[in-house]
Amino acid sequence: MNTTALEVFINEVDMPIFQALFDKFKIKTKVLKKDSPKKLPIEKALPNEETHQAFMEVKEKGHLLKRYKNARELFEDIDNED
């Protein structure tokens, strides 16, 4: 007896139709659960005291910071800092 292995992806709504065919023709199946979406390994941590103070300073004095409309303005300001 020859053996052939196939890997197929069947929508959940279509699965009952295909399962009936597989049963009729005595085709062995193995249904795997759909993997959950891959997640990036993001490390969760609390900021240290220095970082926390920097965040608080930006929150309190953010309106005093320079703002730029685009990168060109930023680089021109850096070039003219002298």
C-alpha positions as CSV (number, residue, x, y, z in Angstrom):
1,M,0.0,0.0,0.0
2,N,1.4,3.4,-1.0
3,T,1.3,6.3,1.5
4,T,1.1,9.9,0.6
5,A,1.2,12.7,3.2
6,L,-0.4,16.0,2.5
7,E,-0.5,19.2,4.4
8,V,-3.6,21.3,3.7
9,F,-5.2,24.4,5.2
10,I,-9.0,24.2,5.3
11,N,-11.3,27.0,6.6
12,E,-13.3,26.0,9.7
13,V,-16.6,26.5,7.8
14,D,-15.5,24.1,5.0
15,M,-14.1,21.5,7.4
16,P,-17.4,19.5,7.9
17,I,-17.7,18.9,4.1
18,F,-14.1,17.8,3.8
19,Q,-14.3,15.7,7.0
20,A,-17.3,13.8,5.5
21,L,-15.3,13.1,2.4
22,F,-12.3,11.9,4.4
23,D,-14.5,9.6,6.4
24,K,-16.1,8.2,3.3
25,F,-12.8,7.4,1.7
26,K,-11.2,6.3,5.0
27,I,-8.6,9.0,4.9
28,K,-6.7,9.4,8.1
29,T,-6.6,13.0,9.3
30,K,-4.9,14.9,12.0
31,V,-6.3,18.3,12.8
32,L,-4.0,20.9,14.3
33,K,-5.1,23.9,16.2
34,K,-4.4,27.2,14.5
35,D,-1.4,28.9,16.1
36,S,-2.0,32.1,17.9
37,P,-0.5,35.2,16.3
38,K,3.2,35.4,16.9
39,K,4.1,37.9,19.5
40,L,7.3,39.8,19.9
41,P,9.2,39.0,23.1
42,I,8.8,42.4,24.7
43,E,10.5,42.6,28.1
44,K,8.3,44.2,30.7
45,A,10.1,46.2,33.4
46,L,9.7,49.1,35.6
47,P,11.9,52.1,34.8
48,N,14.7,53.0,37.2
49,E,14.6,56.2,39.3
50,E,16.6,58.3,36.9
51,T,14.4,57.3,33.9
52,H,11.3,57.9,36.0
53,Q,12.5,61.4,36.9
54,A,13.2,62.1,33.3
55,F,9.7,61.1,32.3
56,M,8.2,63.3,35.0
57,E,10.3,66.2,33.9
58,V,9.1,65.9,30.3
59,K,5.5,65.6,31.6
60,E,5.8,68.7,33.8
61,K,8.0,70.9,31.5
62,G,7.2,69.4,28.1
63,H,5.8,72.7,26.9
64,L,9.2,74.3,27.4
65,L,11.0,71.9,25.0
66,K,11.8,72.8,21.4
67,R,9.6,71.2,18.8
68,Y,10.3,70.7,15.1
69,K,8.0,70.2,12.1
70,N,10.5,68.0,10.3
71,A,14.0,66.5,10.5
72,R,15.5,69.2,8.4
73,E,14.5,71.9,11.0
74,L,16.0,69.7,13.7
75,F,19.3,69.3,11.9
76,E,19.5,73.0,11.0
77,D,19.1,73.8,14.7
78,I,21.8,71.4,15.7
79,D,24.1,72.8,13.0
80,N,23.5,76.4,14.2
81,E,23.8,75.6,18.0
82,D,27.2,77.3,18.2
